[in-house]
XYZ file of N, CA, C and O in Angstrom:
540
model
N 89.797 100.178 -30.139
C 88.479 100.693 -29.883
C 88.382 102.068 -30.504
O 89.137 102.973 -30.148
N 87.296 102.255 -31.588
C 86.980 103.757 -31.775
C 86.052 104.369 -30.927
O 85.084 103.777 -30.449
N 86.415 105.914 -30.671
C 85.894 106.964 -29.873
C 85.033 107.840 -30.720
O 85.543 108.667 -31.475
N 84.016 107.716 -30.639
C 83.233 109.441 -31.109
C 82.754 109.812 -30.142
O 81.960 109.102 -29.524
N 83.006 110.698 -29.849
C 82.759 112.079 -29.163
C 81.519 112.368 -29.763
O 81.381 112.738 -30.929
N 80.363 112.139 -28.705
C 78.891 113.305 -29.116
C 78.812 114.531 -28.272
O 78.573 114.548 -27.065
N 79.029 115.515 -29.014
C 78.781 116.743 -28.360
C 77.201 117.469 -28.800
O 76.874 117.661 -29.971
N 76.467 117.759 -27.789
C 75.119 118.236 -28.017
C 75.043 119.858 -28.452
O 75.172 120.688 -27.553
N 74.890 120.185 -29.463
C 74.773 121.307 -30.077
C 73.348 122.480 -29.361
O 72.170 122.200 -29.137
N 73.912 123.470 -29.216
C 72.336 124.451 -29.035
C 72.436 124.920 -29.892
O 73.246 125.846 -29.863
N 71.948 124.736 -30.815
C 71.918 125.500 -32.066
C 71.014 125.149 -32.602
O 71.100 123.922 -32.629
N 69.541 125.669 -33.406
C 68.679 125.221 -34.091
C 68.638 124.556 -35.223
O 67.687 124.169 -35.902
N 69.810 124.465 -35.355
C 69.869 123.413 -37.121
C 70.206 122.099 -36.517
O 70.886 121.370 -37.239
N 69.816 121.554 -35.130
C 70.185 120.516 -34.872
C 71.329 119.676 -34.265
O 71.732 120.115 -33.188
N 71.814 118.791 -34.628
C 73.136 118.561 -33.744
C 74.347 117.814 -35.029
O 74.227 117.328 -36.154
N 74.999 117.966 -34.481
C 76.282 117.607 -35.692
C 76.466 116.077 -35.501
O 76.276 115.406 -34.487
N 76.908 115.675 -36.806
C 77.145 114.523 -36.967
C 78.216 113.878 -35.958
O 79.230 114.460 -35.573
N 77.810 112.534 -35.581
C 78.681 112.114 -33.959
C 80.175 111.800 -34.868
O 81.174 112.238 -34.297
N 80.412 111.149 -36.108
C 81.644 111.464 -36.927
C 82.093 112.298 -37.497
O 82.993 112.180 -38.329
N 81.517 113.379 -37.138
C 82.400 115.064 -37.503
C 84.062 114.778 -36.644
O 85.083 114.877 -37.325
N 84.155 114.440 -35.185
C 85.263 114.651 -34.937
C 86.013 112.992 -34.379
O 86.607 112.889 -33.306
N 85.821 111.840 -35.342
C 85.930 110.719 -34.939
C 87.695 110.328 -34.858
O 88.560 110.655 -35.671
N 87.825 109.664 -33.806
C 89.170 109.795 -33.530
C 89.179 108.106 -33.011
O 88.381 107.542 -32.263
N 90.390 107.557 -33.708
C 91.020 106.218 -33.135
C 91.995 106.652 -32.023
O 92.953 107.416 -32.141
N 91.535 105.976 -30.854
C 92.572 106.089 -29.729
C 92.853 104.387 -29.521
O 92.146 103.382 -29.591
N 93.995 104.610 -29.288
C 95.170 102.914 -28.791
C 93.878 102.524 -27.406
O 94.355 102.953 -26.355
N 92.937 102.087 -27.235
C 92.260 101.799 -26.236
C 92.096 100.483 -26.260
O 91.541 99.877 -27.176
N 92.717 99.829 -24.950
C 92.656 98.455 -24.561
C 91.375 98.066 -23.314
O 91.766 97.976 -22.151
N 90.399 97.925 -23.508
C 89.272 97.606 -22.047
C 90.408 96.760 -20.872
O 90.481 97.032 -19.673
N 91.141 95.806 -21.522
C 91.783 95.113 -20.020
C 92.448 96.483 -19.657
O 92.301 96.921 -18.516
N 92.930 96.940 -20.274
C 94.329 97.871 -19.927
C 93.539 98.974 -18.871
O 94.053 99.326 -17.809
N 92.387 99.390 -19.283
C 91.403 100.498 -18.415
C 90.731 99.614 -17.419
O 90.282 100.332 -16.526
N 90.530 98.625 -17.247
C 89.905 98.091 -16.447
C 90.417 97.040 -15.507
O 89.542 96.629 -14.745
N 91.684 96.456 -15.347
C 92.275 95.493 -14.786
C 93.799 96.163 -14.345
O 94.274 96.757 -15.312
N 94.690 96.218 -13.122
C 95.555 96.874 -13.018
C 97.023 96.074 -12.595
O 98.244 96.221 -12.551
N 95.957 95.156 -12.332
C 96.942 93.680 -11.960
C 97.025 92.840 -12.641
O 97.549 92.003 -11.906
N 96.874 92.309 -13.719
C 96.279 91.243 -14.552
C 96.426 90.005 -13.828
O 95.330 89.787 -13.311
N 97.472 88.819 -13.449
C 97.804 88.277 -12.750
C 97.304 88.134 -11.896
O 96.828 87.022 -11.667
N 97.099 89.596 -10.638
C 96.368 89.008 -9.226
C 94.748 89.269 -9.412
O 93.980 89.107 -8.464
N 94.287 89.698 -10.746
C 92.796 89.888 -11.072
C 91.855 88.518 -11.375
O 92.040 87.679 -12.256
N 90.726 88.568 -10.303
C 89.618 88.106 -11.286
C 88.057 88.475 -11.119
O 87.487 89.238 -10.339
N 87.581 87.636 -12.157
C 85.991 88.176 -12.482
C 85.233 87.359 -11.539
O 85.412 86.160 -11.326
N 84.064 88.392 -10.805
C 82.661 87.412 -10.390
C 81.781 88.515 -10.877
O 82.024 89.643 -11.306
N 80.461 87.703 -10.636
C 79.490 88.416 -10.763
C 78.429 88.997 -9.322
O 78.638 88.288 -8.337
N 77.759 89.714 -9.159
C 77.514 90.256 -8.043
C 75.829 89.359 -8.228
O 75.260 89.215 -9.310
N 75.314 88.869 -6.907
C 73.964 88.362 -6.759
C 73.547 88.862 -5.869
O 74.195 88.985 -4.829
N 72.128 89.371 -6.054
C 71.214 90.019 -4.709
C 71.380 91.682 -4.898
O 72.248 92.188 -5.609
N 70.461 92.374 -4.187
C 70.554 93.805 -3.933
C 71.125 94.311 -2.705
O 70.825 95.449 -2.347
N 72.107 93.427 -1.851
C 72.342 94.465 -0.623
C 73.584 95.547 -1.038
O 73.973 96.318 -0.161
N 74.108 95.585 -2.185
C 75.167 97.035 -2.563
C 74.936 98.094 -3.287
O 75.758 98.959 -3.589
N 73.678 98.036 -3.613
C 72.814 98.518 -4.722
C 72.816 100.045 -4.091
O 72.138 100.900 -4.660
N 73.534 100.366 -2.986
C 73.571 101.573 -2.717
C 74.451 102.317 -2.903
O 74.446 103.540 -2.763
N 75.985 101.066 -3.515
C 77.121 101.972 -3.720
C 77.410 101.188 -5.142
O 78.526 100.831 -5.519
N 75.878 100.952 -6.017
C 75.735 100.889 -7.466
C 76.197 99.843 -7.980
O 76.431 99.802 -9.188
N 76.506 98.380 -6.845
C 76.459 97.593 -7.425
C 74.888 96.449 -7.648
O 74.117 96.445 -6.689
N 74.568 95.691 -8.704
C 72.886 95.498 -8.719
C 73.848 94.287 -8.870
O 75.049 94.037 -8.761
N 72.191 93.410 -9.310
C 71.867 92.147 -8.778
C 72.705 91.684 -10.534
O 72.169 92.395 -11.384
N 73.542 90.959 -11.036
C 73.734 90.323 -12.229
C 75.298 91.134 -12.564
O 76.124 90.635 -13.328
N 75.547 92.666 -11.728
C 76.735 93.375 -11.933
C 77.816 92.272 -12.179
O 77.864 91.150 -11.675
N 78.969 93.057 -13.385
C 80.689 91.837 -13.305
C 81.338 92.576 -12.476
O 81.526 93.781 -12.639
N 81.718 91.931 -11.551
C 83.135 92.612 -10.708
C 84.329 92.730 -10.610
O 84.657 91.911 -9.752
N 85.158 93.224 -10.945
C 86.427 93.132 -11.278
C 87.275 93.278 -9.752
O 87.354 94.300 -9.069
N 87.728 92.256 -9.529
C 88.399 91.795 -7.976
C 89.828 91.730 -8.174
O 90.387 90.913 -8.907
N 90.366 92.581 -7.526
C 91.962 92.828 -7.787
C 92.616 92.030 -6.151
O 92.005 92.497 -5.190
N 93.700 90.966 -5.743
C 93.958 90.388 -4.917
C 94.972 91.172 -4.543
O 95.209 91.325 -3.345
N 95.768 91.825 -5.577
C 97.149 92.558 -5.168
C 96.986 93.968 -4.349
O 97.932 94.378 -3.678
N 95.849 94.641 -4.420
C 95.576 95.511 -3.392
C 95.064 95.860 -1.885
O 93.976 95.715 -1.329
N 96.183 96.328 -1.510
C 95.828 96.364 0.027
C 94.555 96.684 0.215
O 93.994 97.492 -0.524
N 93.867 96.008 1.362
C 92.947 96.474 1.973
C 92.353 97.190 2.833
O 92.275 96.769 3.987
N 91.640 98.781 2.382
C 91.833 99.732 3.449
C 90.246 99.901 4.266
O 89.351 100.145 3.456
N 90.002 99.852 5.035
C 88.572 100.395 5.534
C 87.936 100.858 5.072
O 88.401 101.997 5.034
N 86.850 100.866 4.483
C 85.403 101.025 4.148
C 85.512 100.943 2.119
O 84.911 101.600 1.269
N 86.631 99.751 1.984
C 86.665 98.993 0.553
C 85.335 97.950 0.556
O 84.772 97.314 1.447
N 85.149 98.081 -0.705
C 84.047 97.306 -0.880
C 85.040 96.014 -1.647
O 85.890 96.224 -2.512
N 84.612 94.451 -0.981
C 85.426 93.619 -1.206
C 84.733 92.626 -1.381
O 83.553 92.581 -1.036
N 85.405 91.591 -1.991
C 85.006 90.019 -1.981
C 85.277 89.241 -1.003
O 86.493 89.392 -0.886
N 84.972 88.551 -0.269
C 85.337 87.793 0.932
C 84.812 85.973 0.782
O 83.817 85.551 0.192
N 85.720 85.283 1.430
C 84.739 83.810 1.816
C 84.406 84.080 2.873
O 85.243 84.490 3.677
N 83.186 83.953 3.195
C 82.237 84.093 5.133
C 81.834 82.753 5.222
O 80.870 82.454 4.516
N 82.536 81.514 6.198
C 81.914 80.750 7.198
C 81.259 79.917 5.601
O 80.189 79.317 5.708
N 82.114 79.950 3.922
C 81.932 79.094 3.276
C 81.081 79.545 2.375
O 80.732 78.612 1.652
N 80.679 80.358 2.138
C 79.710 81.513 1.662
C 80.636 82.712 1.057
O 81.268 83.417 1.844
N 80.745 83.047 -1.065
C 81.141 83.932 -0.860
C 80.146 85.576 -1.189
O 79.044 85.608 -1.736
N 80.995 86.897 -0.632
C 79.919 87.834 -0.495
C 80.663 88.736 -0.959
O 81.826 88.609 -1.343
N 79.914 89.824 -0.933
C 80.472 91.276 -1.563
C 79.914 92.229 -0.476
O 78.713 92.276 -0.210
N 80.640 92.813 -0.003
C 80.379 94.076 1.253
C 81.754 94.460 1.043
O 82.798 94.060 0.527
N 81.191 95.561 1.779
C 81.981 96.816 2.335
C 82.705 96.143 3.914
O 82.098 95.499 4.770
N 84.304 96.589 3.918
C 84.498 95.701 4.877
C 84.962 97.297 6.123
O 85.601 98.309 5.833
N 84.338 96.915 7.435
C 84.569 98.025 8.176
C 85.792 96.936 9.115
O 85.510 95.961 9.811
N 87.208 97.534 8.821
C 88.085 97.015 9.424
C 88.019 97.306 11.184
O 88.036 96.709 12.261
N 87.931 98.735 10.558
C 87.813 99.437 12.677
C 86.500 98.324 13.633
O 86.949 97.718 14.605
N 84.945 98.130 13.286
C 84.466 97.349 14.000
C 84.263 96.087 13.354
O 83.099 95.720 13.193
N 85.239 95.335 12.944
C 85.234 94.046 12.224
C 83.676 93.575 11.879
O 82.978 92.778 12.505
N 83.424 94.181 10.918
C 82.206 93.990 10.215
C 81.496 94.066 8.914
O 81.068 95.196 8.680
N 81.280 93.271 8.103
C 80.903 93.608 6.447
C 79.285 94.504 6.518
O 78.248 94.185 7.100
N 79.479 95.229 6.010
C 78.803 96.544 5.456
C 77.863 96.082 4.437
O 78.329 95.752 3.347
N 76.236 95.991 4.700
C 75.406 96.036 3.179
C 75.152 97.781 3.274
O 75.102 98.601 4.190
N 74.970 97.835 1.107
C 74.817 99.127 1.432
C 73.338 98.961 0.981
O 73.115 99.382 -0.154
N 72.534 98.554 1.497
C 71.376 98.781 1.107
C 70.756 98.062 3.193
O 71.171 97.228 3.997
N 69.834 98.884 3.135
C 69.441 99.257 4.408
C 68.205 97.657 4.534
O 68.036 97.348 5.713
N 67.841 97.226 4.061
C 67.188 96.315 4.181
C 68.029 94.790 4.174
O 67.606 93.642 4.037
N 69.575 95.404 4.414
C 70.219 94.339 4.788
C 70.740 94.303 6.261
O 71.024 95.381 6.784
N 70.874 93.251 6.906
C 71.645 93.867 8.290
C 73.422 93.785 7.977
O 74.018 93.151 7.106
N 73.864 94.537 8.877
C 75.658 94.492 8.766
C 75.467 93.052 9.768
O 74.772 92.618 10.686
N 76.818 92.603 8.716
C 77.406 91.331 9.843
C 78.761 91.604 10.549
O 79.806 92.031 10.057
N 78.475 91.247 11.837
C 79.910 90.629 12.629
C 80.806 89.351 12.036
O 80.488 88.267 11.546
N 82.084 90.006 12.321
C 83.181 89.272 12.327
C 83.616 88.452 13.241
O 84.361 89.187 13.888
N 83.653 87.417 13.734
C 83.713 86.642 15.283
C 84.913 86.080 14.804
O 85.241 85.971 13.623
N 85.635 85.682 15.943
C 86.590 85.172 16.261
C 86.609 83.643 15.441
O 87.416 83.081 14.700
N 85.301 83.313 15.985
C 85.229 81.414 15.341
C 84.504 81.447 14.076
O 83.665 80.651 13.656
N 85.039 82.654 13.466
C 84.233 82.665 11.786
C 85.114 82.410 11.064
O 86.291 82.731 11.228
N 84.488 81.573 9.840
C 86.067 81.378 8.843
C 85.953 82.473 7.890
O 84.915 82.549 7.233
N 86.660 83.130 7.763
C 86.449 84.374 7.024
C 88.366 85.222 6.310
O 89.244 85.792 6.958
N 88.303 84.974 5.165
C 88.916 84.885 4.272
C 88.589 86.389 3.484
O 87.520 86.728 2.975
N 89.895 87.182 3.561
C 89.411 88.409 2.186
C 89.839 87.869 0.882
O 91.037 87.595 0.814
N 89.183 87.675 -0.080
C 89.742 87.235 -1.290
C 90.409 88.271 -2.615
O 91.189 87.985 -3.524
N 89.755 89.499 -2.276
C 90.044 91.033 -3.156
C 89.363 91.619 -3.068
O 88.292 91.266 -2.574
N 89.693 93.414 -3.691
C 89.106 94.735 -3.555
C 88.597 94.406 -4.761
O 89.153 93.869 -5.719
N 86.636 95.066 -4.516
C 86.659 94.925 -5.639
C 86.664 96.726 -6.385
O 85.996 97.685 -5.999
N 87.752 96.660 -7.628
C 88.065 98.221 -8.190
C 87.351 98.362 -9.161
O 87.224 99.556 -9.433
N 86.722 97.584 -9.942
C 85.403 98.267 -10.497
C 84.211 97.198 -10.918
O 84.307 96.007 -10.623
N 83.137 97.713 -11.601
C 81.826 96.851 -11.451
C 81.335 97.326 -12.664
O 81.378 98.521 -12.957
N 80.713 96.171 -13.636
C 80.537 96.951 -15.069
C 78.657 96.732 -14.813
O 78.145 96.228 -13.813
N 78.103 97.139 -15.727
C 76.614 96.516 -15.420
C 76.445 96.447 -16.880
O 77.075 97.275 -17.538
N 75.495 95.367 -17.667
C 75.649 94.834 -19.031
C 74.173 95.191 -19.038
O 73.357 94.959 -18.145
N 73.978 95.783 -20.175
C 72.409 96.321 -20.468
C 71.898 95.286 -21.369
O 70.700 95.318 -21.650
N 72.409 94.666 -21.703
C 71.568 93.347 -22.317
C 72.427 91.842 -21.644
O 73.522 91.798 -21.082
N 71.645 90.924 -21.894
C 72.533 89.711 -21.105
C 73.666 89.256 -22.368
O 73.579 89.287 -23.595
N 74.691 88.850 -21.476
C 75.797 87.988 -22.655
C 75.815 86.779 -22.325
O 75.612 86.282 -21.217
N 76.127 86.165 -23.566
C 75.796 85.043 -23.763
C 77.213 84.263 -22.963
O 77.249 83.104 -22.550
N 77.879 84.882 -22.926
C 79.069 84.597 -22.139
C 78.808 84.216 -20.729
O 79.153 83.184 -20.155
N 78.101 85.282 -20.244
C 77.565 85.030 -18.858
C 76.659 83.686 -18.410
O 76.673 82.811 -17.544
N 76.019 84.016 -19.341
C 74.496 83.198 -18.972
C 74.901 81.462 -19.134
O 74.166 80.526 -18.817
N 75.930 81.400 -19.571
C 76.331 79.824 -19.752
C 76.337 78.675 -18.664
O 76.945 79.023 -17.652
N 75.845 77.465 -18.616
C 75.747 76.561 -17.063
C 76.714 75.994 -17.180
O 77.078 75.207 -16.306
């Protein structure tokens, strides 16, 4: 992957060319973005209830299985056969929307409820890929 660096000039003659200081760095996207490879995988995020901690409706999620799960991680889960993306509040066993026009759910005893991974990061694609969009 090549890097240019745009730096915004105050200077009245304008701004410098974004290949004035262009530099090849060894940059791998899995390598920055996946930490497990093995216990990693991809979903995509549906609906607006996380849209408060910036994940939107079409977001990729990058779901790591090998990381512990600590209180107030935003995670992938199976719920009762259904899977979801919340914030999981371990202390009152309950998934977290972060958007207020969702309600938080309880965790019950007779729920089937499965953590599947943390999710450690969330990309958002400014145009659709064709990758995605496939049936």
């Amino acid at each position: 992957m090549k890097v240019i660096p745009i730096l915004a000039s105050a200077g009245i003659t304008g701004f410098e060319s974004p290949a004035t200081d262009y530099k090849q760095l060894p940059l791998s996207l899995d390598e920055l973005l996946i930490e497990h490879p093995s216990a990693t995988f991809i979903g995509q995020a549906s609906g607006d209830s996380m849209q408060g901690v910036g994940i939107f409706d079409q977001d990729i999620l990058i779901v790591d299985r090998h990381v512990t799960v600590k209180n107030q991680d935003i995670i992938v889960a199976n719920y009762n056969g259904c899977f979801v993306c919340k914030i999981i509040d371990t202390v009152n066993r309950q998934l977290i929307s972060a958007n207020d026009s969702h309600m938080n759910t309880p965790i019950f005893e007779h729920d089937s409820f499965t953590i599947e991974g943390v999710v450690i990061r969330s990309i958002r694609c400014h145009r659709q890929s064709s990758i995605l969009s496939r049936s």
